[in-house]
PDB file of N, CA and C in Angstrom:
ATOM      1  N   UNK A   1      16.508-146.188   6.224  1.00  0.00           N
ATOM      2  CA  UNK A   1      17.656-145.723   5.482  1.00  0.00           C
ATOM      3  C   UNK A   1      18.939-146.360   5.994  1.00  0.00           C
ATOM      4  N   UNK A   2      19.036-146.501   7.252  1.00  0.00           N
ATOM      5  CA  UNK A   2      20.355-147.023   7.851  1.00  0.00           C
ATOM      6  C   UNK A   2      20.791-148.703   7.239  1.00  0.00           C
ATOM      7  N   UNK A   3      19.724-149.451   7.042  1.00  0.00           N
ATOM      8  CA  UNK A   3      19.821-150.612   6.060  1.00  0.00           C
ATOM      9  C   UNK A   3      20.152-150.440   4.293  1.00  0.00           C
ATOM     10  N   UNK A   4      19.603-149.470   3.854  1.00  0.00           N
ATOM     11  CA  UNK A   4      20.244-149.237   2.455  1.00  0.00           C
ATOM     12  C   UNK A   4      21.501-148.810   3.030  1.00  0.00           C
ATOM     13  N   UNK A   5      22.374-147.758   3.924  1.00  0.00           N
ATOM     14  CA  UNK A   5      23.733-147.373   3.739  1.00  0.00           C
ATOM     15  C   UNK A   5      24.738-148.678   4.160  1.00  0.00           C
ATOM     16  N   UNK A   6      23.889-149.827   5.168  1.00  0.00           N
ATOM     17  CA  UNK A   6      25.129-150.830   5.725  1.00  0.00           C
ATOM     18  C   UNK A   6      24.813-151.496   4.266  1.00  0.00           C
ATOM     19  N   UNK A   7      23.909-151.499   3.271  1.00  0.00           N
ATOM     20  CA  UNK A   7      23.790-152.689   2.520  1.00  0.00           C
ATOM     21  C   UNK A   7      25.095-152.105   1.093  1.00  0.00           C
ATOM     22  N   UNK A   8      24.947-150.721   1.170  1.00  0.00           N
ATOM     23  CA  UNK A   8      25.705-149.957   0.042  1.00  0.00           C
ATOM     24  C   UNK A   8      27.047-150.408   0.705  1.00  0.00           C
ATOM     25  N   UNK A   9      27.540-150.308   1.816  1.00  0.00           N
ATOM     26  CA  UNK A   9      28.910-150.438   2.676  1.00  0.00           C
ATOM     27  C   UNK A   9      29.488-151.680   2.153  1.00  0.00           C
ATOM     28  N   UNK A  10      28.867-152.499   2.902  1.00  0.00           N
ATOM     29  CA  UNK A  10      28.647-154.031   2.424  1.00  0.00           C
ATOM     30  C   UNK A  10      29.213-154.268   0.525  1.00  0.00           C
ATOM     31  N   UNK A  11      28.314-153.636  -0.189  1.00  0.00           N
ATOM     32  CA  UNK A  11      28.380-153.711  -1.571  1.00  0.00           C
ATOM     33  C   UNK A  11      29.846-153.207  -2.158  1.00  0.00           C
ATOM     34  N   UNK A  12      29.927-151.961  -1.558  1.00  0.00           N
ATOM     35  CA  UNK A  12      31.370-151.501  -2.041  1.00  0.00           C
ATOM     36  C   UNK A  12      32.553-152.080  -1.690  1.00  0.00           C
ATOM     37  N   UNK A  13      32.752-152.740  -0.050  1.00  0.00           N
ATOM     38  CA  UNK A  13      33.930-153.264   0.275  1.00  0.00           C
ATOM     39  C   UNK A  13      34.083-154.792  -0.522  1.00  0.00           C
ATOM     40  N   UNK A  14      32.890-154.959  -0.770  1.00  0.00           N
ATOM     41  CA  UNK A  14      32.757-156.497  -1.244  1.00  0.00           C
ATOM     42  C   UNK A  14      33.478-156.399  -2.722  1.00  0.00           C
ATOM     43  N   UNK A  15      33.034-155.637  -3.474  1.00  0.00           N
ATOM     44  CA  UNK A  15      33.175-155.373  -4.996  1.00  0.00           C
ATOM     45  C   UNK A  15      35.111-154.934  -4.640  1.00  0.00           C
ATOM     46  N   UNK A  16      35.415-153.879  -3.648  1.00  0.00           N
ATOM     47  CA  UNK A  16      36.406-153.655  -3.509  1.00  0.00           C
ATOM     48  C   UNK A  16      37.487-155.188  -3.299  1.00  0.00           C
ATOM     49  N   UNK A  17      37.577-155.925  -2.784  1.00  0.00           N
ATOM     50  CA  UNK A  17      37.574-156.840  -2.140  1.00  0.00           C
ATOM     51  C   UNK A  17      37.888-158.243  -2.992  1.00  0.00           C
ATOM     52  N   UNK A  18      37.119-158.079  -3.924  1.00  0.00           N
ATOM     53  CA  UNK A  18      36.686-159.456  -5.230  1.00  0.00           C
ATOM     54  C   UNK A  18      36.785-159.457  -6.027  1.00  0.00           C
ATOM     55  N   UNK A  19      36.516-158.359  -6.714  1.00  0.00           N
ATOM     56  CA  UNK A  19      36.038-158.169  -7.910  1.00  0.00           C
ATOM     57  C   UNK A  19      36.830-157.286  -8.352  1.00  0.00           C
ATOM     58  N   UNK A  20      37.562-157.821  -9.815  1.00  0.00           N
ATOM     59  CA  UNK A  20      38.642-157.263 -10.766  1.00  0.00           C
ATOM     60  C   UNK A  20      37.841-156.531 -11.626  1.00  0.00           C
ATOM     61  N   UNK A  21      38.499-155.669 -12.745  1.00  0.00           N
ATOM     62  CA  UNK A  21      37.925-155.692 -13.705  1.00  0.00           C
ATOM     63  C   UNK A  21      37.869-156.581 -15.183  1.00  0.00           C
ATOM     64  N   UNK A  22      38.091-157.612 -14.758  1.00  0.00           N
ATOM     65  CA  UNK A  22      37.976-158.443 -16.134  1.00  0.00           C
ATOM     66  C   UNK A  22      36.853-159.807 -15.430  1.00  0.00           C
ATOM     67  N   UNK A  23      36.447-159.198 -14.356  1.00  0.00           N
ATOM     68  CA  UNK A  23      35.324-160.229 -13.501  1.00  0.00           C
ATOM     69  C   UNK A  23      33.709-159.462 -13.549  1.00  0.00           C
ATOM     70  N   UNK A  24      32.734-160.516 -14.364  1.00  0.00           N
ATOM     71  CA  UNK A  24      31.172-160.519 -14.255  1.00  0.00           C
ATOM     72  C   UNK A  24      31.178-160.034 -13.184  1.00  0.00           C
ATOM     73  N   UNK A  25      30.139-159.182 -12.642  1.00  0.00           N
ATOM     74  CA  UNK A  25      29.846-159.126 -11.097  1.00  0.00           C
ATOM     75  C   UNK A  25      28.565-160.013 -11.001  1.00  0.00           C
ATOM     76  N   UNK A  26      27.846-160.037 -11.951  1.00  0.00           N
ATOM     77  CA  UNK A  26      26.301-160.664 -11.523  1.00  0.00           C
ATOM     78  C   UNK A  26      26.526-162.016 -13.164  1.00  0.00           C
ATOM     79  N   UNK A  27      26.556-163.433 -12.674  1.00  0.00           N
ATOM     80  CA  UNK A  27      26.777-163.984 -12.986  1.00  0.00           C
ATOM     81  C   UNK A  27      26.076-165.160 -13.348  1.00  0.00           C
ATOM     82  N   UNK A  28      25.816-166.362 -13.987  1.00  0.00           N
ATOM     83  CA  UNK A  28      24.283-167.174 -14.143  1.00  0.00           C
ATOM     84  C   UNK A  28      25.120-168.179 -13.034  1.00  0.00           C
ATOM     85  N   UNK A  29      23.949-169.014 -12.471  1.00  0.00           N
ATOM     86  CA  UNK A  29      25.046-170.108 -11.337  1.00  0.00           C
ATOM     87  C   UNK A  29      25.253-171.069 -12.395  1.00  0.00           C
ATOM     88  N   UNK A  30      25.018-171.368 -13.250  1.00  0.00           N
ATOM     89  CA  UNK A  30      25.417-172.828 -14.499  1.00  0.00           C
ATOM     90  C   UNK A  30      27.178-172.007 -15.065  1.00  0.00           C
ATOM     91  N   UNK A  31      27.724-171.214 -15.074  1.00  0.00           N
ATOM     92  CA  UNK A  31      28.987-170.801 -15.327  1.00  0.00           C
ATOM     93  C   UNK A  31      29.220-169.701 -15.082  1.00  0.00           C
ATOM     94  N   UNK A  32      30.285-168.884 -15.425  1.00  0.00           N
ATOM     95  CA  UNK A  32      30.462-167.533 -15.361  1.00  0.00           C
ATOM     96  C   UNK A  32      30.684-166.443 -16.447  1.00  0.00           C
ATOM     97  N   UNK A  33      29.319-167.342 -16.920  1.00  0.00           N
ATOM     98  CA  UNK A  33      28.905-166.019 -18.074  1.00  0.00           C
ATOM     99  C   UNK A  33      27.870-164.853 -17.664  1.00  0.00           C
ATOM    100  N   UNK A  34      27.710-163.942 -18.056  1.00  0.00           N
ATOM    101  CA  UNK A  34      26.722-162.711 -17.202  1.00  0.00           C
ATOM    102  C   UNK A  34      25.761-162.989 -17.206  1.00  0.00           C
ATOM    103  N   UNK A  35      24.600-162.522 -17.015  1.00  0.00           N
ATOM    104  CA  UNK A  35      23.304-163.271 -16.658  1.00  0.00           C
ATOM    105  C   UNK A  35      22.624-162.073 -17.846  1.00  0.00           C
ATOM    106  N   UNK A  36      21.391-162.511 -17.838  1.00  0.00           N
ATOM    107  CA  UNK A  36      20.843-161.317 -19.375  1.00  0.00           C
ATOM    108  C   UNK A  36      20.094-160.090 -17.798  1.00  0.00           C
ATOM    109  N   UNK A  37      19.671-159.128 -18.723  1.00  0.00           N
ATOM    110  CA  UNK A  37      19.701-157.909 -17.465  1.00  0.00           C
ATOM    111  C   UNK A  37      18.101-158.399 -17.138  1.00  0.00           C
ATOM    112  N   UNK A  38      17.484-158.916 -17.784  1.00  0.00           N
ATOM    113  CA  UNK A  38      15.661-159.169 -17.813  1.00  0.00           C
ATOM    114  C   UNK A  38      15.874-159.618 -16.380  1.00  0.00           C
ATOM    115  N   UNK A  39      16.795-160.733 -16.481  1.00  0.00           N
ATOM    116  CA  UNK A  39      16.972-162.284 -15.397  1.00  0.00           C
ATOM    117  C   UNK A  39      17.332-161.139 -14.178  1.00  0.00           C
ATOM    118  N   UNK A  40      18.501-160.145 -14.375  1.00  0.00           N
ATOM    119  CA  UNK A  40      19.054-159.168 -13.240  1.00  0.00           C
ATOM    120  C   UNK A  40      18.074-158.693 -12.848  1.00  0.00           C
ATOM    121  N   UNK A  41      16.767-158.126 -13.144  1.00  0.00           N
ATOM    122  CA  UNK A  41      15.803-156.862 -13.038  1.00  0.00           C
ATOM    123  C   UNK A  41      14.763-157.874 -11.981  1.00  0.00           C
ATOM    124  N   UNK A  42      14.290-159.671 -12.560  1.00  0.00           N
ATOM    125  CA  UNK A  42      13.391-160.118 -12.198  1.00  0.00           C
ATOM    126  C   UNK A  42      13.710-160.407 -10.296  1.00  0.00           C
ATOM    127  N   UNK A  43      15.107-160.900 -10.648  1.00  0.00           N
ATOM    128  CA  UNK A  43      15.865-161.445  -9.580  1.00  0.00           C
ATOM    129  C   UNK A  43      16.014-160.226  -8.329  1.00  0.00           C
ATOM    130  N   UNK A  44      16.247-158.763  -8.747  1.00  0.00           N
ATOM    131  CA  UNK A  44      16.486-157.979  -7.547  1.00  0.00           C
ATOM    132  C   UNK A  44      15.347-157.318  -7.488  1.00  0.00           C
ATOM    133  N   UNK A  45      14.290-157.490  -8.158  1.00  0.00           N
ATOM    134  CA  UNK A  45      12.555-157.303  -7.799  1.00  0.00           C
ATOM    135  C   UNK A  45      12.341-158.191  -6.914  1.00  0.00           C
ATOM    136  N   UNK A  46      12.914-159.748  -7.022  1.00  0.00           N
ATOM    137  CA  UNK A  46      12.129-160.199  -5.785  1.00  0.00           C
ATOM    138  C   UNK A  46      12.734-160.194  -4.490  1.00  0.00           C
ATOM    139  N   UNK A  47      14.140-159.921  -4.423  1.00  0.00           N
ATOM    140  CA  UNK A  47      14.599-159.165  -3.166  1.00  0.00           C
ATOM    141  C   UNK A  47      13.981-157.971  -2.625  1.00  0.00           C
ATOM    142  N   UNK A  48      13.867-157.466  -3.756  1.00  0.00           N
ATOM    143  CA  UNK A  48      13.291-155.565  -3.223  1.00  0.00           C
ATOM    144  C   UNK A  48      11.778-156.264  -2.324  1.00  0.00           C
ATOM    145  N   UNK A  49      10.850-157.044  -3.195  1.00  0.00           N
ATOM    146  CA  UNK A  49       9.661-157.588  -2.500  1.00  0.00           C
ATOM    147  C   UNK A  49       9.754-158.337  -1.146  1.00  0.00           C
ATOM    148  N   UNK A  50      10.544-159.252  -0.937  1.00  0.00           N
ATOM    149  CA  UNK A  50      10.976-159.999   0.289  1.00  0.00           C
ATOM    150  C   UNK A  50      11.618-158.674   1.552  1.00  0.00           C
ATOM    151  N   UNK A  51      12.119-157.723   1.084  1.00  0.00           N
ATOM    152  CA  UNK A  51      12.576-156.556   1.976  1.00  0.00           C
ATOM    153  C   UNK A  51      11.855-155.455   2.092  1.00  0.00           C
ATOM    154  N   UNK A  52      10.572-155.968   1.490  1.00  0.00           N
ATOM    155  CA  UNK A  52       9.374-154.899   1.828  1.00  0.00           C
ATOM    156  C   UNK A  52       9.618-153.564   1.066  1.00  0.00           C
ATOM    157  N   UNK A  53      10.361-153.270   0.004  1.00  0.00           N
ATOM    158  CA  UNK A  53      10.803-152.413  -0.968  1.00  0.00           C
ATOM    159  C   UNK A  53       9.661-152.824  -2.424  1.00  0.00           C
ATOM    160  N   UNK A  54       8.408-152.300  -2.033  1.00  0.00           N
ATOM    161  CA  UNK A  54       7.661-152.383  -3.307  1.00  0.00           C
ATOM    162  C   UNK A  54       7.002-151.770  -3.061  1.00  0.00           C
ATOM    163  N   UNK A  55       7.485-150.111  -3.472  1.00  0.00           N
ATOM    164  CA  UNK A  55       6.573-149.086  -3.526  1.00  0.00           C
ATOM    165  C   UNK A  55       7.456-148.471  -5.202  1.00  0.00           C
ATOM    166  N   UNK A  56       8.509-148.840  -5.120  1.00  0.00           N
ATOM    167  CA  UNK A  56       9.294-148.593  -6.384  1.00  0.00           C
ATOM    168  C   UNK A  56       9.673-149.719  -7.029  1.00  0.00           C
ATOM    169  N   UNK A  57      10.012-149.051  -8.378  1.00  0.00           N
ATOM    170  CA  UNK A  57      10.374-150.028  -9.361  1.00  0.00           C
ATOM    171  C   UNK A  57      12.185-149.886  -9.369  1.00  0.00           C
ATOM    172  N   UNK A  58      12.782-150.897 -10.035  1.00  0.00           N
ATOM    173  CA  UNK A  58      14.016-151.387 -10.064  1.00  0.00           C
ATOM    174  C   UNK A  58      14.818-149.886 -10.977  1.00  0.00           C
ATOM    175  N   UNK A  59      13.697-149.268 -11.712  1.00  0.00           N
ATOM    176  CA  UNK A  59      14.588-148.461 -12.332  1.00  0.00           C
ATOM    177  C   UNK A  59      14.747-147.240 -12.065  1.00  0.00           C
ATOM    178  N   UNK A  60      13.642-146.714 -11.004  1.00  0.00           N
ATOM    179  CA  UNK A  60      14.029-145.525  -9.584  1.00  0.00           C
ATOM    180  C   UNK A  60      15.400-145.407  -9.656  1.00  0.00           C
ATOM    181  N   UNK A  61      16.149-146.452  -9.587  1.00  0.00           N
ATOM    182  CA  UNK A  61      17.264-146.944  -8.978  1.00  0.00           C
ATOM    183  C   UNK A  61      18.444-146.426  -9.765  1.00  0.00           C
ATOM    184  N   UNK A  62      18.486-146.655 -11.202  1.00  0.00           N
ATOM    185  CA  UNK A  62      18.983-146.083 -12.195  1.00  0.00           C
ATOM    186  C   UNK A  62      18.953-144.782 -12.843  1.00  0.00           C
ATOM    187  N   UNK A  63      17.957-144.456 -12.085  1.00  0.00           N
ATOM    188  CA  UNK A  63      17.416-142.881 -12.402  1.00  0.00           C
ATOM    189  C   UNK A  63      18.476-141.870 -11.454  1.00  0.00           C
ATOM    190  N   UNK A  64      18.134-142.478  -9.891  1.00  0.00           N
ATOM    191  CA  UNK A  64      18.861-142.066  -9.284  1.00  0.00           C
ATOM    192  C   UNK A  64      20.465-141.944  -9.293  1.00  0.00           C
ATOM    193  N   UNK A  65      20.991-142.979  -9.823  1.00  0.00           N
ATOM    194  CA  UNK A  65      22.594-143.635 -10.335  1.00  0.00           C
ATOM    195  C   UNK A  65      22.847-142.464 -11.277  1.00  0.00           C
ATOM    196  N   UNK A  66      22.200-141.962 -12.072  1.00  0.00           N
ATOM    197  CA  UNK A  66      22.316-141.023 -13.801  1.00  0.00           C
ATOM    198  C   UNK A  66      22.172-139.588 -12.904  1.00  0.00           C
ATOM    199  N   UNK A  67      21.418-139.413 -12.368  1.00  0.00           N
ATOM    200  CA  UNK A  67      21.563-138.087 -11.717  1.00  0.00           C
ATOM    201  C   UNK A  67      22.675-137.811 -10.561  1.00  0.00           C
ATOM    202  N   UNK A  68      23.120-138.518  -9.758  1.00  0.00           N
ATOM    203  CA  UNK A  68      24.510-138.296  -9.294  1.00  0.00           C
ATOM    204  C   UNK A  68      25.441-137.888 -10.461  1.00  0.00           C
ATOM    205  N   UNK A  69      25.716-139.111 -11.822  1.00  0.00           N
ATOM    206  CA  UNK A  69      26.092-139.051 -12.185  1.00  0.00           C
ATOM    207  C   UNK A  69      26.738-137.835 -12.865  1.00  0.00           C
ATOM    208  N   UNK A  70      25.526-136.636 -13.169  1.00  0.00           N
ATOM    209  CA  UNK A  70      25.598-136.029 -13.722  1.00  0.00           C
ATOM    210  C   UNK A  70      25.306-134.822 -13.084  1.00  0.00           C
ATOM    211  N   UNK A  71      25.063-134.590 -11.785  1.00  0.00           N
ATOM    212  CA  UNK A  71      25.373-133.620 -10.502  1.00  0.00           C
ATOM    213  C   UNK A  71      27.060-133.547 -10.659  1.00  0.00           C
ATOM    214  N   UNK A  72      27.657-134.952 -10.239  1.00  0.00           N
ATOM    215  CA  UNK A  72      28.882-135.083 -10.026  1.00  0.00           C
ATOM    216  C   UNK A  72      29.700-134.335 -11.595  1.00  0.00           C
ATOM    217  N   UNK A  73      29.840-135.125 -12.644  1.00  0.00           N
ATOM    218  CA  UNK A  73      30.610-134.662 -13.621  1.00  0.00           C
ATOM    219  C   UNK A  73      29.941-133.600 -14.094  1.00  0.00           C
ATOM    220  N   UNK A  74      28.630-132.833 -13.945  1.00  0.00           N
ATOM    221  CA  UNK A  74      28.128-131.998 -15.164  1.00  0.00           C
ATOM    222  C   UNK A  74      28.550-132.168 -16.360  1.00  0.00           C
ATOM    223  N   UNK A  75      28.396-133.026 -17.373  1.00  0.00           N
ATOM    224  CA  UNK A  75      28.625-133.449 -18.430  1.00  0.00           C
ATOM    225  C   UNK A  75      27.376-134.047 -18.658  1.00  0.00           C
ATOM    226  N   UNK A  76      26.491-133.719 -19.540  1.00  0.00           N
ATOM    227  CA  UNK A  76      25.901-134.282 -20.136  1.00  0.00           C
ATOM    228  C   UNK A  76      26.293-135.453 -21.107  1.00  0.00           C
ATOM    229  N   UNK A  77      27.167-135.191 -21.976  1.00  0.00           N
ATOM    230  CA  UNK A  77      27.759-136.440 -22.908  1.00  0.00           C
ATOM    231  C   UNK A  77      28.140-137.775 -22.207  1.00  0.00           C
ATOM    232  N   UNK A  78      28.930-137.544 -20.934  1.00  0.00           N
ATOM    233  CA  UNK A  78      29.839-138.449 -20.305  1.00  0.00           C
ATOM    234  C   UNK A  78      27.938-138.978 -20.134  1.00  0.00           C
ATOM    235  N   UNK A  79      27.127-138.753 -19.232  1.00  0.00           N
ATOM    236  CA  UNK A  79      26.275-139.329 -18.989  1.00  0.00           C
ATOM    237  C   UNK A  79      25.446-140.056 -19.896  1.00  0.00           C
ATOM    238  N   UNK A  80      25.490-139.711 -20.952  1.00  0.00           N
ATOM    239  CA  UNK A  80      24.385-140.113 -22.563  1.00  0.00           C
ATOM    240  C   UNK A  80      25.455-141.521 -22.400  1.00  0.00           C
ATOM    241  N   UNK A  81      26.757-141.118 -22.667  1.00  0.00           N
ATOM    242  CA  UNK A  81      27.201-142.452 -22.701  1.00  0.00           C
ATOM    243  C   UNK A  81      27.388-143.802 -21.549  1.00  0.00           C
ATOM    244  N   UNK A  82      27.356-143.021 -20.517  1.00  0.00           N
ATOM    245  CA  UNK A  82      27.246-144.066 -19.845  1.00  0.00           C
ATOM    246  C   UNK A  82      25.827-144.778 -19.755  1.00  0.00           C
ATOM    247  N   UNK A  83      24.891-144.113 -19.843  1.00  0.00           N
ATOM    248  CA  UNK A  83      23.411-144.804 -19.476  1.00  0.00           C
ATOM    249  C   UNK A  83      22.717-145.439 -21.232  1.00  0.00           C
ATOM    250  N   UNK A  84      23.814-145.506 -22.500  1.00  0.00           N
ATOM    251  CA  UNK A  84      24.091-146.134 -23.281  1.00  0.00           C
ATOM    252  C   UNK A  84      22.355-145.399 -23.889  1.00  0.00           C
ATOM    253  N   UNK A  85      22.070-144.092 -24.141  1.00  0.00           N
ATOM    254  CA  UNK A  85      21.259-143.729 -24.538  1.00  0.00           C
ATOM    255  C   UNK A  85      21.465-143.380 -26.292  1.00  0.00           C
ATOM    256  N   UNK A  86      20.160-143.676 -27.196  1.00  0.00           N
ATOM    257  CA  UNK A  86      20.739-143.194 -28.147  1.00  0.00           C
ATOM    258  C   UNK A  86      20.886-141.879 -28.843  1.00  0.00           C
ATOM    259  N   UNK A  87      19.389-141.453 -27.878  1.00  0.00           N
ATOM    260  CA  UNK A  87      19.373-139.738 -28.282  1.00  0.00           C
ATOM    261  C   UNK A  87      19.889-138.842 -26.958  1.00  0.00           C
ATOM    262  N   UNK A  88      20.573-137.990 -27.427  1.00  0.00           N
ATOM    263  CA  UNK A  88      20.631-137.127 -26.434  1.00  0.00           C
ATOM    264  C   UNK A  88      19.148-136.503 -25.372  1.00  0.00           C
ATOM    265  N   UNK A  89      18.142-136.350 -26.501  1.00  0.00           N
ATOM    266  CA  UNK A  89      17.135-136.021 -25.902  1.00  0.00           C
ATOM    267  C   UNK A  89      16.523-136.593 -24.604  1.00  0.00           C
ATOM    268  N   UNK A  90      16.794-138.068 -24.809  1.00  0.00           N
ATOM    269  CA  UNK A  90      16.606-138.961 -22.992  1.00  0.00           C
ATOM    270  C   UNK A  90      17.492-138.561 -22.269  1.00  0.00           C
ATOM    271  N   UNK A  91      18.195-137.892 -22.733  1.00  0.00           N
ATOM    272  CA  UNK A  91      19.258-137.993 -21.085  1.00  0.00           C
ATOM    273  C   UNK A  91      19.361-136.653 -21.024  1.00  0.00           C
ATOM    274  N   UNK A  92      18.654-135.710 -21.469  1.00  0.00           N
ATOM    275  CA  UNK A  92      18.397-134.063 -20.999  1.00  0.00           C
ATOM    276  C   UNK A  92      17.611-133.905 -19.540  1.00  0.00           C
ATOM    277  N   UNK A  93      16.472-135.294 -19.551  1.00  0.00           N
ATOM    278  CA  UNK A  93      16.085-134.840 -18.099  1.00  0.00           C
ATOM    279  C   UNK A  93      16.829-134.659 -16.764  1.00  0.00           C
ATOM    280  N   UNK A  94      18.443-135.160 -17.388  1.00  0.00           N
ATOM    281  CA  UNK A  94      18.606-135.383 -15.887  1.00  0.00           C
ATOM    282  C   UNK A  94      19.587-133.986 -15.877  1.00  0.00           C
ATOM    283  N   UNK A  95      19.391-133.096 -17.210  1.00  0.00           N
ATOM    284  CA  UNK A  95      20.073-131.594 -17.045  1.00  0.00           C
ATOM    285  C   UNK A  95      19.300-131.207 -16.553  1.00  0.00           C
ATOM    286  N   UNK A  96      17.943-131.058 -15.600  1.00  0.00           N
ATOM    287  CA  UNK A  96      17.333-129.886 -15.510  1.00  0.00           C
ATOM    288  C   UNK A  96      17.774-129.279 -14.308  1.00  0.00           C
ATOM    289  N   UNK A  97      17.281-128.175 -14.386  1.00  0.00           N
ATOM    290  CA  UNK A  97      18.055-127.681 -12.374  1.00  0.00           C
ATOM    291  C   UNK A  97      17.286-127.906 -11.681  1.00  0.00           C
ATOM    292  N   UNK A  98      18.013-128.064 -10.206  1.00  0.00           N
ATOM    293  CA  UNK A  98      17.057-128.102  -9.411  1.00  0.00           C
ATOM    294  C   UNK A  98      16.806-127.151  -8.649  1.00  0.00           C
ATOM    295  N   UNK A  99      15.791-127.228  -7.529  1.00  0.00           N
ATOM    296  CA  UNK A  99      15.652-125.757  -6.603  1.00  0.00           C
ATOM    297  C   UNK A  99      17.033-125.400  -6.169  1.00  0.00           C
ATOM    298  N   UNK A 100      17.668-125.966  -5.405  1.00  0.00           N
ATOM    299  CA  UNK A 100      19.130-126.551  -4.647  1.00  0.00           C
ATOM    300  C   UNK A 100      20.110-125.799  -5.850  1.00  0.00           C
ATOM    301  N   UNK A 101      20.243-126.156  -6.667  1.00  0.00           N
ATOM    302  CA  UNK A 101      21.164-125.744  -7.612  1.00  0.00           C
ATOM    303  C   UNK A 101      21.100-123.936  -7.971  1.00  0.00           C
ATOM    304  N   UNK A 102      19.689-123.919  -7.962  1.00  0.00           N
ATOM    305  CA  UNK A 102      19.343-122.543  -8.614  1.00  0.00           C
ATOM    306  C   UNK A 102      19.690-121.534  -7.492  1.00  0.00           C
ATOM    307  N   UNK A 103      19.208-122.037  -6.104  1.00  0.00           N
ATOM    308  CA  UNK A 103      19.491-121.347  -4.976  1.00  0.00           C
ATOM    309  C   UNK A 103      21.236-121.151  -4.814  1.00  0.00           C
ATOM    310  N   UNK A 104      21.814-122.433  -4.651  1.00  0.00           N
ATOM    311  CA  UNK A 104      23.424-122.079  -4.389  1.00  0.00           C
ATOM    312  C   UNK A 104      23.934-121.046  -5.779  1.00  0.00           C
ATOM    313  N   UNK A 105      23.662-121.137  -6.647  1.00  0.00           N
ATOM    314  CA  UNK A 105      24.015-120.201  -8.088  1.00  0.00           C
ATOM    315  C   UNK A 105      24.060-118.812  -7.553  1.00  0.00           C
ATOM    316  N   UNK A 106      22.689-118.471  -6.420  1.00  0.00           N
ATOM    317  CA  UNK A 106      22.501-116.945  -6.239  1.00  0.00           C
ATOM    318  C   UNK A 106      22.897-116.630  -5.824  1.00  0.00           C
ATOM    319  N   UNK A 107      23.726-117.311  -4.483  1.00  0.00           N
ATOM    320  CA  UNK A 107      24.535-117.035  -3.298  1.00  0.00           C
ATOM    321  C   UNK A 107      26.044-116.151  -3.417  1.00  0.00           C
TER     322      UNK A 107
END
């Protein structure tokens, strides 16, 4: 775990650091047009594999990203839209409660 938090550290000061908002973050090396997400997904699969991270798939990852998301704002909508879903119905799983939630509620 201590390598995912220096690598997240790393990620944020960097993005803090560089990166505007009118700047690609993940980019093709032939120019600086965005790269298609297939090319993004293949490319940080084979990092995850080279770092011995292949017990999960790339989209664990996003799963996890949508449920902060939506711990943090409780908004379901804000979340439908950000994870660019078209039915509401996909993005209900990440309303469900959890033990954690149900417990602090009783307190």
């Amino acid at each position: 775990m201590g390598v995912l938090r220096g690598l997240h550290t790393y990620i944020r000061a960097y993005f803090r650091d560089h990166i505007d908002n009118d700047t690609f973050i993940f980019t093709s090396q032939k120019n600086e047009s965005p790269i298609h997400r297939s090319n993004f997904y293949v490319g940080v699969k084979g990092i995850m594999f080279k770092a011995g991270i292949n017990k999960k798939g790339l989209h664990i990852y996003r799963h996890t990203c949508a449920m902060q998301l939506y711990r943090k704002s409780r908004d379901i909508l804000v979340t439908k839209e950000k994870l660019r879903h078209s039915d509401i119905k996909t993005t209900m799983i990440y309303a469900q409660a959890e033990k954690s939630d149900v417990a602090n509620a009783m307190r």
